[in-house]
Coordinates of N, CA and C in Angstrom, one line a residue:
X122 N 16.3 -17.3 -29.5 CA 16.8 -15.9 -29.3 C 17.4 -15.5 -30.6
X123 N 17.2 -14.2 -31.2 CA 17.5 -13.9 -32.9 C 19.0 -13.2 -32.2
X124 N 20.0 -13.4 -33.5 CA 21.5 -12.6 -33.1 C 21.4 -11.9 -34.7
X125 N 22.1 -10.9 -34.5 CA 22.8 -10.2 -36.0 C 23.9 -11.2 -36.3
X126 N 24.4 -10.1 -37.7 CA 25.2 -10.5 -38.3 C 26.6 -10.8 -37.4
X127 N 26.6 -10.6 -36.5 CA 28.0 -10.6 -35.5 C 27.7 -12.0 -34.4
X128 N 26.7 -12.7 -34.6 CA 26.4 -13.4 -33.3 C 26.2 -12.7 -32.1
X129 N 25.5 -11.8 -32.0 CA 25.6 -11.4 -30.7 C 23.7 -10.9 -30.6
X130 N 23.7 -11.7 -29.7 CA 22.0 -11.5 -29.6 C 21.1 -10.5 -28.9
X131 N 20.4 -10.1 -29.6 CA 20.0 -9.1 -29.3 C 19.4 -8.3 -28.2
X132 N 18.8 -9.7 -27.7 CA 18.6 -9.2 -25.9 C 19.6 -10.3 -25.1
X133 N 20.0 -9.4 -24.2 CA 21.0 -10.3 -23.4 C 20.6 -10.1 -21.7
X134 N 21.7 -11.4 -21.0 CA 21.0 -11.5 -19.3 C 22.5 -10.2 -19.1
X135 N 22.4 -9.6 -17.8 CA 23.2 -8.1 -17.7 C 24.1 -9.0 -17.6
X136 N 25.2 -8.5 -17.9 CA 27.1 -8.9 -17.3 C 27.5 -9.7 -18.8
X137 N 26.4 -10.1 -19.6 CA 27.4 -10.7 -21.1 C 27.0 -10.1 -21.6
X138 N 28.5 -10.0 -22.8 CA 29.0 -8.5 -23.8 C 29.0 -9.9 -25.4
X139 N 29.7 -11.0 -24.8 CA 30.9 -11.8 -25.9 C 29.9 -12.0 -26.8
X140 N 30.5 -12.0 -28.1 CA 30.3 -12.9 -29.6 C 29.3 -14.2 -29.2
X141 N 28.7 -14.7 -29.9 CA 28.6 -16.7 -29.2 C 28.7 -16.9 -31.0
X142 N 28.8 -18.0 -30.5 CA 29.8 -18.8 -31.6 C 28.3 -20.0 -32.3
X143 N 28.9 -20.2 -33.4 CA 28.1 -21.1 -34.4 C 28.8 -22.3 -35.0
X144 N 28.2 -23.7 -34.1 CA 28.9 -25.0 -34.5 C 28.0 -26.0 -34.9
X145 N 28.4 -27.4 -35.8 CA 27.4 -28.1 -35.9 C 27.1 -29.0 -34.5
X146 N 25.4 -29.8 -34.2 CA 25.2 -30.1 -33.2 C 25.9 -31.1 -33.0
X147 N 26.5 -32.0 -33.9 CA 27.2 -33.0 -33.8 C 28.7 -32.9 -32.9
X148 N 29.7 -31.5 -33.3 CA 30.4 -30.7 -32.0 C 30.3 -30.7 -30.9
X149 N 29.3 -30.3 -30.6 CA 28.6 -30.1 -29.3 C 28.5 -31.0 -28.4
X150 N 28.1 -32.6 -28.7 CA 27.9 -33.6 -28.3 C 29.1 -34.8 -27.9
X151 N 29.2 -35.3 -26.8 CA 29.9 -36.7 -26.6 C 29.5 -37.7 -26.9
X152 N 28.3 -37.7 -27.0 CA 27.4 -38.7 -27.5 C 26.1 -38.7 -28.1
X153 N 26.1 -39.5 -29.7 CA 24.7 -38.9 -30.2 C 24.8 -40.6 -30.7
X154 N 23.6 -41.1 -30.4 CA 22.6 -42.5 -30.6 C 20.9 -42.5 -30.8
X155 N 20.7 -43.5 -31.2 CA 19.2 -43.6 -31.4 C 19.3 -44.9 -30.2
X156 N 17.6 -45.2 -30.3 CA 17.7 -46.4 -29.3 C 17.8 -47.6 -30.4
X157 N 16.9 -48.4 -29.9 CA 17.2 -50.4 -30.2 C 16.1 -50.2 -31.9
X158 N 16.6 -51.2 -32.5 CA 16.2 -51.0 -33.4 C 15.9 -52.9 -33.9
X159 N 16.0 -53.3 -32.7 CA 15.6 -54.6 -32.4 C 14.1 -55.1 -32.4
X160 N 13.8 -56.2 -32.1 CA 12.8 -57.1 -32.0 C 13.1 -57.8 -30.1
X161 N 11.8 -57.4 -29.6 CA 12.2 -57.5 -28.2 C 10.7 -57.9 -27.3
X162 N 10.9 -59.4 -26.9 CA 9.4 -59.6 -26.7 C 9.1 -59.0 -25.8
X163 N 7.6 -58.9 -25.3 CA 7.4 -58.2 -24.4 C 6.8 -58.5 -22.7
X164 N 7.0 -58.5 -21.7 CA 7.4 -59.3 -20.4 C 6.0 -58.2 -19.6
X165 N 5.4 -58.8 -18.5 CA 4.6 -58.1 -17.3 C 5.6 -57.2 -16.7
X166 N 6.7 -57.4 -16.4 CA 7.1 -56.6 -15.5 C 8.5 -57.3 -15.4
X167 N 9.2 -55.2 -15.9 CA 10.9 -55.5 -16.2 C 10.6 -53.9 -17.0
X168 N 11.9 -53.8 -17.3 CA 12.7 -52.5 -17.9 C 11.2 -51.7 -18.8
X169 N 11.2 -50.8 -18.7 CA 10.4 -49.9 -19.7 C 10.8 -49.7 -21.4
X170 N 10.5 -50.2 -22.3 CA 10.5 -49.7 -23.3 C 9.6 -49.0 -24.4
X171 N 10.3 -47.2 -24.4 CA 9.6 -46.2 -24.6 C 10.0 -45.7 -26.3
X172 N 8.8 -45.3 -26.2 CA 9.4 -44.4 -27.7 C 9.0 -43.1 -28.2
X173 N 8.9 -42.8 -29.2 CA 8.7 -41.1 -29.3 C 7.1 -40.9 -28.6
X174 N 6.2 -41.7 -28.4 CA 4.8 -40.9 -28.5 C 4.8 -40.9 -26.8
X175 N 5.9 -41.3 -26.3 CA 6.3 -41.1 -24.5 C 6.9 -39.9 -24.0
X176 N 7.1 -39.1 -25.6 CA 7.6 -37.6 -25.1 C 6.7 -36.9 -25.9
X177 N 6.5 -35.5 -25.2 CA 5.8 -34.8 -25.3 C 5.5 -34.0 -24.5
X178 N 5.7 -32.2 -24.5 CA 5.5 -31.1 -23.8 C 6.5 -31.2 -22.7
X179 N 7.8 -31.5 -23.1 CA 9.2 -31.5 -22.6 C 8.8 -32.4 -21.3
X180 N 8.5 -33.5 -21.5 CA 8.4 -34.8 -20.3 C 8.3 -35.7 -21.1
X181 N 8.4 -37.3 -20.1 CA 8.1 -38.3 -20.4 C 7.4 -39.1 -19.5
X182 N 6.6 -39.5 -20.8 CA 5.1 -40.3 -19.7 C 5.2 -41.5 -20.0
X183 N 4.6 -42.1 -18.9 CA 4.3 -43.5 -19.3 C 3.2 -44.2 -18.9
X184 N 2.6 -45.4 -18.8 CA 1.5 -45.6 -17.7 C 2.1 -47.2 -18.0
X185 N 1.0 -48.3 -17.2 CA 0.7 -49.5 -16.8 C 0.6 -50.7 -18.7
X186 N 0.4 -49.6 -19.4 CA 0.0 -50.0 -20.9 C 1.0 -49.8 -21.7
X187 N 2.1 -49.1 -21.2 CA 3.5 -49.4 -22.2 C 3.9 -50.6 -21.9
X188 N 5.0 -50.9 -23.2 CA 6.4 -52.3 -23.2 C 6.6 -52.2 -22.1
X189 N 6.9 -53.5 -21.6 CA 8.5 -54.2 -20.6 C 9.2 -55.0 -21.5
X190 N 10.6 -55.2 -21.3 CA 11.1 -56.1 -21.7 C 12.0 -56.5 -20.4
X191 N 12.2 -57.8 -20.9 CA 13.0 -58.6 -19.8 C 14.5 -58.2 -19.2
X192 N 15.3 -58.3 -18.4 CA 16.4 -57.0 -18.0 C 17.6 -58.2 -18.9
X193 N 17.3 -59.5 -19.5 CA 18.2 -59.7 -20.5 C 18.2 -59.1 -21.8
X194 N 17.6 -59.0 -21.9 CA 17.0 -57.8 -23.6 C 17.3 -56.7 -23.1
X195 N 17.5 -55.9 -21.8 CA 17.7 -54.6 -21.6 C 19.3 -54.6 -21.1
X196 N 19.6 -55.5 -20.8 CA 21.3 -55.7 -21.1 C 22.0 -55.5 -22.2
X197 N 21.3 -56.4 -23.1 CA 22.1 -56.5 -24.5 C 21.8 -55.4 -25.1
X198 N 20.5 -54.5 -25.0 CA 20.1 -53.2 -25.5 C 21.4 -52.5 -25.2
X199 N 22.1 -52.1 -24.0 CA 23.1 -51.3 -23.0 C 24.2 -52.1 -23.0
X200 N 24.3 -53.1 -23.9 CA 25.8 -53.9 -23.7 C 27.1 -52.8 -24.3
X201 N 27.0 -51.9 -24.8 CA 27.7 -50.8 -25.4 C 27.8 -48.9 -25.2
X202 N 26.7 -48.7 -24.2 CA 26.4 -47.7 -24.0 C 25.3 -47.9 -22.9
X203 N 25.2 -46.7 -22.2 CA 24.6 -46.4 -20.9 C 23.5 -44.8 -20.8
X204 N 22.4 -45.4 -20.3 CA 22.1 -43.4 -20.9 C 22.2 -43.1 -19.5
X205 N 22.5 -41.8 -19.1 CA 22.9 -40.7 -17.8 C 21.5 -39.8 -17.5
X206 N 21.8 -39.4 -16.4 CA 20.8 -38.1 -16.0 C 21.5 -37.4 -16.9
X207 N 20.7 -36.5 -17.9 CA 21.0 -35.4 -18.0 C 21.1 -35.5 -19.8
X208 N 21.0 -36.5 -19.8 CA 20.9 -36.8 -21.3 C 19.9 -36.3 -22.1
X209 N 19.9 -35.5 -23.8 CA 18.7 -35.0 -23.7 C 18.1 -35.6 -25.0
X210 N 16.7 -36.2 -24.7 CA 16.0 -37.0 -25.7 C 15.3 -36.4 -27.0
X211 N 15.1 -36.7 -27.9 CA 14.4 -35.9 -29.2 C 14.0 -36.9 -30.0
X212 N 12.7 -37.1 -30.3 CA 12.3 -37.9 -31.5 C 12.0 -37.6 -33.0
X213 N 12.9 -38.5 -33.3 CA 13.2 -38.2 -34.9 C 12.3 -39.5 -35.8
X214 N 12.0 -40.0 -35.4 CA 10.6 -41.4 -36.4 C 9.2 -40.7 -35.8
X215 N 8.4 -40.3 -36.9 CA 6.8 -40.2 -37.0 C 7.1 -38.7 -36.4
X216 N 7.1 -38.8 -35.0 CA 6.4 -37.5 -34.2 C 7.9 -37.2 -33.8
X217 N 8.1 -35.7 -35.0 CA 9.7 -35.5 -34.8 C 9.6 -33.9 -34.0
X218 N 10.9 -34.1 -33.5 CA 10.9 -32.5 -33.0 C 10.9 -32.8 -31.4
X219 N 9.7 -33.4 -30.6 CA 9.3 -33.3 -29.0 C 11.1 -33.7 -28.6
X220 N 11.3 -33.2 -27.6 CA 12.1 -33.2 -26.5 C 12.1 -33.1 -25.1
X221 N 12.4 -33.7 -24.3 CA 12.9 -34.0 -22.7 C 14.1 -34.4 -22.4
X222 N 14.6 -34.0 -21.2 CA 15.8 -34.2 -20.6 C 15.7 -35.2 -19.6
X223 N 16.6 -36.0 -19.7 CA 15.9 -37.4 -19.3 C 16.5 -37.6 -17.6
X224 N 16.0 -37.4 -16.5 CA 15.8 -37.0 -14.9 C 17.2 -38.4 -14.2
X225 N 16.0 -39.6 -14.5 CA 16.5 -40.8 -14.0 C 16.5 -41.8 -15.0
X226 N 17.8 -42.3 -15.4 CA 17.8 -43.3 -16.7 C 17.7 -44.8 -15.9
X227 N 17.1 -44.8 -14.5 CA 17.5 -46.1 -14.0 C 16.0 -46.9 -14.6
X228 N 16.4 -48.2 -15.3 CA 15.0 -49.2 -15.8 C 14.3 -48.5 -17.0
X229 N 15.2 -47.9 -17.6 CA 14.0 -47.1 -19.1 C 14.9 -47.1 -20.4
X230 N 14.4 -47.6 -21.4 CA 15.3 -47.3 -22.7 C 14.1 -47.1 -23.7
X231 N 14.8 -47.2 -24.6 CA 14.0 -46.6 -25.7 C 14.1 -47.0 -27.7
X232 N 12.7 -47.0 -27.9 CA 13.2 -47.8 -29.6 C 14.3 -46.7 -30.4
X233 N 14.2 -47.0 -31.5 CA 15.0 -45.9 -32.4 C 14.2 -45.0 -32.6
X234 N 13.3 -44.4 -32.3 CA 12.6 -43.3 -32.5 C 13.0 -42.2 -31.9
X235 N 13.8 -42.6 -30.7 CA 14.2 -41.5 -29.9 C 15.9 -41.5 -30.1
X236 N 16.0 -40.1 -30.1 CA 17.7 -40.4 -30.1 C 18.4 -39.1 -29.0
X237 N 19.8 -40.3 -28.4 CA 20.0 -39.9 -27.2 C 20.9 -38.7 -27.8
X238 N 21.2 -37.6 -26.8 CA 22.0 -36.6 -26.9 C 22.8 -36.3 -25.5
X239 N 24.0 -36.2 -25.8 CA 24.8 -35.8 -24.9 C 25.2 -34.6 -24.5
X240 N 25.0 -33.6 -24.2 CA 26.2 -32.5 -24.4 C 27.6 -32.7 -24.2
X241 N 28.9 -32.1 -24.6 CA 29.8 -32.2 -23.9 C 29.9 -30.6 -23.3
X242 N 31.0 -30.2 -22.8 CA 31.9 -29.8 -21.8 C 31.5 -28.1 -22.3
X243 N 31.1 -27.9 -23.7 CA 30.9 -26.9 -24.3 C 29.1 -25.9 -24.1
X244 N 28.5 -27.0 -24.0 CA 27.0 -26.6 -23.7 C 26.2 -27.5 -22.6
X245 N 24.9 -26.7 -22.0 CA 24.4 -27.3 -21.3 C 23.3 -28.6 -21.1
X246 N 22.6 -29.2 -20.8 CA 21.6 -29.8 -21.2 C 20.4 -28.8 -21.1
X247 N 20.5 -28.2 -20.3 CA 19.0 -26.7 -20.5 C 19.2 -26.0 -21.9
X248 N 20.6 -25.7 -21.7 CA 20.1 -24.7 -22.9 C 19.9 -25.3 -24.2
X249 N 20.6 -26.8 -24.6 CA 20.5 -27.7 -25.6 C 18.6 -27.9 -25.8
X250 N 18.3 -28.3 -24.8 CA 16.6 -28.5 -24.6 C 15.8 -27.4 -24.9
X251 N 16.4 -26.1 -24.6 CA 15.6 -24.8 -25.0 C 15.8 -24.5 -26.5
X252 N 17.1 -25.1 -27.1 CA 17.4 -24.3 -28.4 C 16.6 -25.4 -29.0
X253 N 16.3 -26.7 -29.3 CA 15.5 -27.6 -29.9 C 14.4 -27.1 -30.1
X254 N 13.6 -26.7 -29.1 CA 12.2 -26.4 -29.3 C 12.1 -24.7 -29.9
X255 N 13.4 -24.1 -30.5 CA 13.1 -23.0 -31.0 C 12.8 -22.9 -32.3
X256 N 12.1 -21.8 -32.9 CA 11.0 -22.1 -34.7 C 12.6 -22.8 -36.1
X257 N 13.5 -22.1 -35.0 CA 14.9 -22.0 -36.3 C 15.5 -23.5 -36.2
X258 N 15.6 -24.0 -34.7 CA 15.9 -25.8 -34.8 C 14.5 -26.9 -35.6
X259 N 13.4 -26.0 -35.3 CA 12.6 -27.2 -36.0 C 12.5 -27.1 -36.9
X260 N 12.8 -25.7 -37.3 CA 12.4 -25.6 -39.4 C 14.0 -26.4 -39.7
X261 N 15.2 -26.9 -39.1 CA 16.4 -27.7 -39.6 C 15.6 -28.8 -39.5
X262 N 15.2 -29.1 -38.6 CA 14.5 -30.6 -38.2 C 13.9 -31.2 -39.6
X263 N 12.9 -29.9 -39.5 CA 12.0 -30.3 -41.2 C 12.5 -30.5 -42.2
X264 N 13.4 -29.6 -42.7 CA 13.8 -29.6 -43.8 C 14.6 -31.1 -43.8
X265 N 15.1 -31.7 -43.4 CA 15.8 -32.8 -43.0 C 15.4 -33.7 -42.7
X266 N 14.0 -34.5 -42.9 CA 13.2 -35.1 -43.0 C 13.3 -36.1 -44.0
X267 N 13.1 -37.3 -43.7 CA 13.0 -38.3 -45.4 C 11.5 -38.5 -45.3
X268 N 11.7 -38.5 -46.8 CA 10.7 -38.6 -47.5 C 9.5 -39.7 -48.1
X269 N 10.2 -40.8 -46.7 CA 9.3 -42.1 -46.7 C 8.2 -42.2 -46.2
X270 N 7.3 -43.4 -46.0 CA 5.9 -43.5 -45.3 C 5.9 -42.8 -44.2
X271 N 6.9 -43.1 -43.4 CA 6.9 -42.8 -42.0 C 8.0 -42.0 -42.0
X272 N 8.0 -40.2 -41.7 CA 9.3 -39.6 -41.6 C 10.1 -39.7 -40.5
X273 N 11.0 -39.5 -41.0 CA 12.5 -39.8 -40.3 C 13.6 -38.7 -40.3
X274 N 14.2 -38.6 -39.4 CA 15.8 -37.9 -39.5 C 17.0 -39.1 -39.0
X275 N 17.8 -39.2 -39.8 CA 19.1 -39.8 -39.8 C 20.0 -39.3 -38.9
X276 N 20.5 -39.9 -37.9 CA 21.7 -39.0 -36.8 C 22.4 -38.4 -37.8
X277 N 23.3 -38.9 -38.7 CA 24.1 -37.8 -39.4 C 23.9 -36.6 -39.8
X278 N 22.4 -36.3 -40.2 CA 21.7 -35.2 -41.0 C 21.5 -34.8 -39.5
X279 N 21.1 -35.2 -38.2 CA 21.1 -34.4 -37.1 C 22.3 -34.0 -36.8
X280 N 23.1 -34.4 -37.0 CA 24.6 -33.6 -36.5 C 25.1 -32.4 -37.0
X281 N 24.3 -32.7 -38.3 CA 24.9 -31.1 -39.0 C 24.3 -30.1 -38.8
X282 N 22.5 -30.2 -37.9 CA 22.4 -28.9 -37.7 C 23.1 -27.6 -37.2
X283 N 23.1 -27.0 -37.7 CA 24.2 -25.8 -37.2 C 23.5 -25.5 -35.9
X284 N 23.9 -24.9 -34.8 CA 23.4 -24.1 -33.7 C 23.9 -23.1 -33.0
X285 N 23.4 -21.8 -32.6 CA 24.6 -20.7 -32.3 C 24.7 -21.0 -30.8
X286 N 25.5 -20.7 -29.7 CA 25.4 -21.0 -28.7 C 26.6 -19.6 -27.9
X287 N 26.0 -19.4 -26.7 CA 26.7 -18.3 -25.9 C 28.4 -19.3 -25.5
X288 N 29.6 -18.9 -25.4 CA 30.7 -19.5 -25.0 C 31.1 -19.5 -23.3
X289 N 30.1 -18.7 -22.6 CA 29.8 -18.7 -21.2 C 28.8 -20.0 -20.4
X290 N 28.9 -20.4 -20.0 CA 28.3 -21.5 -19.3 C 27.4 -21.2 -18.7
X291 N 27.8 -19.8 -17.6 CA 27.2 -19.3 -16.9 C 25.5 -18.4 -17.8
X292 N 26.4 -18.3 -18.8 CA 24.9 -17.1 -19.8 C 23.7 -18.5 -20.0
X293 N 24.5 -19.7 -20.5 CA 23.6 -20.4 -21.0 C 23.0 -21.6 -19.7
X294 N 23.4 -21.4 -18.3 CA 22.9 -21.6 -17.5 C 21.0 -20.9 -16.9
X295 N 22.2 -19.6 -17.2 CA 20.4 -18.0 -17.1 C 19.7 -18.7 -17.6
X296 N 19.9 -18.7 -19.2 CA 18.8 -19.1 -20.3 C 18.0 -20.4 -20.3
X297 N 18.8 -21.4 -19.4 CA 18.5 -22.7 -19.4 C 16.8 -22.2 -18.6
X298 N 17.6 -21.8 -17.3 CA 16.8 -21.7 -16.3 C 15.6 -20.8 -16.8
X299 N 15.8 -20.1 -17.4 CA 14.5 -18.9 -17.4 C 13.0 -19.5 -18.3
X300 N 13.9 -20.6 -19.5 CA 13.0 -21.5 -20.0 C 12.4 -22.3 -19.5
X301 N 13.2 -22.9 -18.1 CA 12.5 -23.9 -17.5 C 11.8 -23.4 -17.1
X302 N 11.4 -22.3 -16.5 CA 10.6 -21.8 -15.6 C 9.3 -21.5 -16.1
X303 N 9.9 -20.8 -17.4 CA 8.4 -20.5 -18.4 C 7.9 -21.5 -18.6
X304 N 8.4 -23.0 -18.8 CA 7.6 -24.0 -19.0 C 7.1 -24.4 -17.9
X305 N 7.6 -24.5 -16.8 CA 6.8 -24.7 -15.2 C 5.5 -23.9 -15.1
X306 N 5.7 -22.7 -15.8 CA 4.4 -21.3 -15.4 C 3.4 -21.9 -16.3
X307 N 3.9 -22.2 -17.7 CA 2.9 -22.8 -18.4 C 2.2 -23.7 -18.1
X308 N 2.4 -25.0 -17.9 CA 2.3 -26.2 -17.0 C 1.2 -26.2 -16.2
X309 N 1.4 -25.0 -15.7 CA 0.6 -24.7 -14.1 C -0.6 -23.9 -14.7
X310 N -0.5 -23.4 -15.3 CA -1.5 -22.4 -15.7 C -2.7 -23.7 -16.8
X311 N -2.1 -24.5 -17.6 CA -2.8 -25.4 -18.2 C -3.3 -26.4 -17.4
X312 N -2.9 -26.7 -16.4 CA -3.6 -27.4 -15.3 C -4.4 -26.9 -14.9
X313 N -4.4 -25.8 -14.2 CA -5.3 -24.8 -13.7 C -6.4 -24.5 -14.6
X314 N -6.2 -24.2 -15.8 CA -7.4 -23.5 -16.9 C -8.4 -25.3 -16.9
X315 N -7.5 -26.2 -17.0 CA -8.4 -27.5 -17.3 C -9.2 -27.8 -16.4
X316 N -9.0 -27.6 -14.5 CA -9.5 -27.9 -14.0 C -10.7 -26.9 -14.0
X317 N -10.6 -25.5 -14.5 CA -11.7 -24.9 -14.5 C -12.5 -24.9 -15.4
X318 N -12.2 -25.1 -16.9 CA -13.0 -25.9 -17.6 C -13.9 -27.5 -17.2
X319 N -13.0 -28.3 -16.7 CA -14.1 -29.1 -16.2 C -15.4 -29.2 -15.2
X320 N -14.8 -27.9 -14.4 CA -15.7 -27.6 -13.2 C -17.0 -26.8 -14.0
X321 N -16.4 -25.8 -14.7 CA -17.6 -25.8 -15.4 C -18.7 -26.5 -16.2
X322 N -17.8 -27.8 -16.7 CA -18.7 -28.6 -17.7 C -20.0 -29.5 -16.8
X323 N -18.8 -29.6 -15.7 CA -19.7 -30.4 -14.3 C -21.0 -29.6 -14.5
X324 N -20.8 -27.8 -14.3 CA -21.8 -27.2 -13.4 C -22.9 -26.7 -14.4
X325 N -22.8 -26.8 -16.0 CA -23.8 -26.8 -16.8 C -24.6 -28.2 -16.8
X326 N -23.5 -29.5 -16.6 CA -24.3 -30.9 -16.4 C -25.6 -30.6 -15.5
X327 N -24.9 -30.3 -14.3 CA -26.2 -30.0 -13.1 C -26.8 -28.6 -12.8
X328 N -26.9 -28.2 -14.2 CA -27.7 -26.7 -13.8 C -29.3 -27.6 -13.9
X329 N -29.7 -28.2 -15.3 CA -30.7 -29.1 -15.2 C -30.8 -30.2 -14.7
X330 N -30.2 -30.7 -13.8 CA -30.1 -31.9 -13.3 C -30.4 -31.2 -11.6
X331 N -30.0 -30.4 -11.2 CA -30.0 -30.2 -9.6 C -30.7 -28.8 -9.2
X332 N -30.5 -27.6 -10.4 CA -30.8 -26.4 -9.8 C -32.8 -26.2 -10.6
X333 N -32.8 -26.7 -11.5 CA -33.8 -26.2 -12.2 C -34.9 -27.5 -12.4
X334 N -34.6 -28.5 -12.4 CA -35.2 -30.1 -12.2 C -35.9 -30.1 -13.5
X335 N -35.5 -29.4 -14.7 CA -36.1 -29.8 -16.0 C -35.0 -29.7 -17.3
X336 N -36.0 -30.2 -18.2 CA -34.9 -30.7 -19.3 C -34.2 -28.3 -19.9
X337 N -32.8 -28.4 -20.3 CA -33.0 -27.3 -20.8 C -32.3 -27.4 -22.0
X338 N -32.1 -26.4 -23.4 CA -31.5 -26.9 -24.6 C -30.6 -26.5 -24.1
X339 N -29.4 -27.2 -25.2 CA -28.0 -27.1 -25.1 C -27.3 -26.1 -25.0
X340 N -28.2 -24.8 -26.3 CA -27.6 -23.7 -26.2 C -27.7 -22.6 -25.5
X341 N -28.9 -23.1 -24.2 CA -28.8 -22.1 -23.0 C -27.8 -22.0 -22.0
X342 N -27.7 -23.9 -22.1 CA -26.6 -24.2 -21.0 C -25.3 -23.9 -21.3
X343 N -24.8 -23.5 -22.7 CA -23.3 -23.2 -22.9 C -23.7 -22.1 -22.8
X344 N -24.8 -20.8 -23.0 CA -24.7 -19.8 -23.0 C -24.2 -19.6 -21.2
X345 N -25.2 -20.2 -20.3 CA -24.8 -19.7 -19.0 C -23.5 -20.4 -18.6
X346 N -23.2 -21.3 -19.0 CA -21.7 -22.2 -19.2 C -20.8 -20.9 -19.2
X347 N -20.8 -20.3 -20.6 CA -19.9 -18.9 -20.8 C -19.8 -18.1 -19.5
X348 N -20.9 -17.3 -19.3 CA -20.8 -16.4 -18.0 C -20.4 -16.8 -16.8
X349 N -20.7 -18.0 -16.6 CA -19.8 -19.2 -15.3 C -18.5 -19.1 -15.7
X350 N -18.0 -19.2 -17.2 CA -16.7 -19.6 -17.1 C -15.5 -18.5 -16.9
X351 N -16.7 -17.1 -17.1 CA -16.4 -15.8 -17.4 C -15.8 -15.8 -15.6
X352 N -17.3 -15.6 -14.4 CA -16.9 -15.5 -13.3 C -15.7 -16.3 -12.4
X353 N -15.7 -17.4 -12.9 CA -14.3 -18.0 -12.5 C -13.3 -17.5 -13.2
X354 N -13.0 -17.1 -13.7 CA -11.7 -17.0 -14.7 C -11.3 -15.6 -14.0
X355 N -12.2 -14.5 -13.6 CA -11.9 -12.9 -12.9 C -11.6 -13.5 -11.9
X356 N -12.0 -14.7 -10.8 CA -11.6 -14.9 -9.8 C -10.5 -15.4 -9.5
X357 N -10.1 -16.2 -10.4 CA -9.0 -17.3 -9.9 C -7.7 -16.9 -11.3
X358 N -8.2 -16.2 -11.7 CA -6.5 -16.1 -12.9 C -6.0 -14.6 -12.7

C-alpha cells in the first residue's frame, strides 16, 4: 500500500485517520532466527525437516520424499528455542523472498534457509505476511543479497529492513484479512482454471481417439482445443 510524505496511506479501511509509523523489521520482532545449520542424519519416520523449496505461494508443502530426522536431533535442534503458531516464515538461502505463516509448529523445523519471525505486541502476523510479499519489501530483500554462489540474506541485514506499519491493530487486522482473502480467491480460481485446462487436454486427447476414430494433426486439435476452452471458460468463470 503507497503512503506520502506524511505516512499516511493513500487508500484507507473507513474509521482510520492516524499517521503509521516507519521502523526497522528487527523492532517489530521478539524473535528473529534462522533454522539448523547442522548436519542431521536422516530417519523413515520422525520430525519433518523442511527448507526454503517447502514454501511457496504463502504455504508449506511437504510430501512422503522430504527429511525426517530423529526427535533426538529435533531436540537438540529446539534445545534453545521453540517455533509457535503464528510465526512467520521467509526464505533467505537460494529461493529468497517466499513466505508463510506457520499454522501448526507441532513435529516440523527447518534448515537455515528459512528464517523464523516473530512479531511482537506492535504488529500482526497477517499484516507482517502481506507487507513481505509487497514489490517495496522484495526490492529491500534484493538489494541485500550476498553476492556468493548461492544467495543469501544475513538476519542482521534482514532486521534493518525499514517497514511502514499502521499503529492500530485493529487497521492492520482489516488489511491482514483482506489479503488473506485475495489469496484464498486466487487459490481457488487457479485450481479451477487448472482443472479446466486439463479437462480440455483430456478432451482434444479423445476427440481422435473416441469421437472421430482417426488419426488428426496437432494443429486442428489445439485449434478445436481453443474453442472448447473458449466454451467452458463462458460457462464456468
Amino acid at each position: 500500500m503507497s503512503t506520502n510524505k506524511s505516512n499516511k496511506p493513500e487508500l484507507r479501511f473507513k474509521g482510520f485517520s492516524d499517521d503509521w509509523e516507519q521502523r526497522k523489521l528487527g523492532e517489530l520482532l521478539s524473535f528473529l532466527k534462522d533454522g539448523t545449520h547442522g548436519t542431521h542424519a536422516d530417519v523413515d519416520d520422525g520430525p519433518l525437516l523442511l527448507s526454503a523449496k517447502n514454501i511457496k505461494n504463502g504455504g508449506i508443502y511437504w510430501d512422503e520424499t522430504d527429511r525426517r530426522i530423529s526427535y533426538g536431533e529435533y531436540e537438540k535442534i529446539h534445545s534453545n528455542f521453540s517455533l509457535e503458531s503464528g510465526d512467520v516464515l521467509l526464505t533467505i538461502v537460494g529461493s529468497i523472498g517466499e513466505t508463510a505463516i506457520l499454522k501448526d509448529s507441532e513435529g516440523i523445523t527447518f534448515q537455515r534457509s528459512v528464517a523464523f519471525l516473530r512479531p511482537n505486541n506492535k504488529i500482526t502476523p497477517d499484516y507482517l505476511y502481506s507487507e513481505i510479499q509487497t514489490p517495496i519489501f522484495q526490492k529491500e530483500l534484493d538489494s541485500r543479497k550476498s553476492t556468493s554462489a548461492q544467495p543469501g540474506i544475513y538476519l542482521g541485514d534482514l532486521a534493518e529492513i525499514p517497514l511502514i506499519f499502521s499503529t492500530k491493530i485493529d487497521e492492520q487486522k482489516k488489511i491482514g484479512e483482506y489479503f488473506s482473502n485475495l489469496d484464498h480467491l486466487i487459490t481457488l480460481h487457479q485450481r479451477k482454471i487448472k482443472y479446466i485446462l486439463k479437462e480440455v487436454f483430456i478432451w482434444i486427447i479423445l476427440i481422435k481417439r473416441v469421437v472421430l476414430k482417426k488419426p488428426l494433426s496437432l494443429s486442428y486439435r489445439i485449434m478445436v482445443g481453443r474453442k472448447k476452452l473458449l466454451s467452458i471458460l463462458q460457462n464456468r468463470i
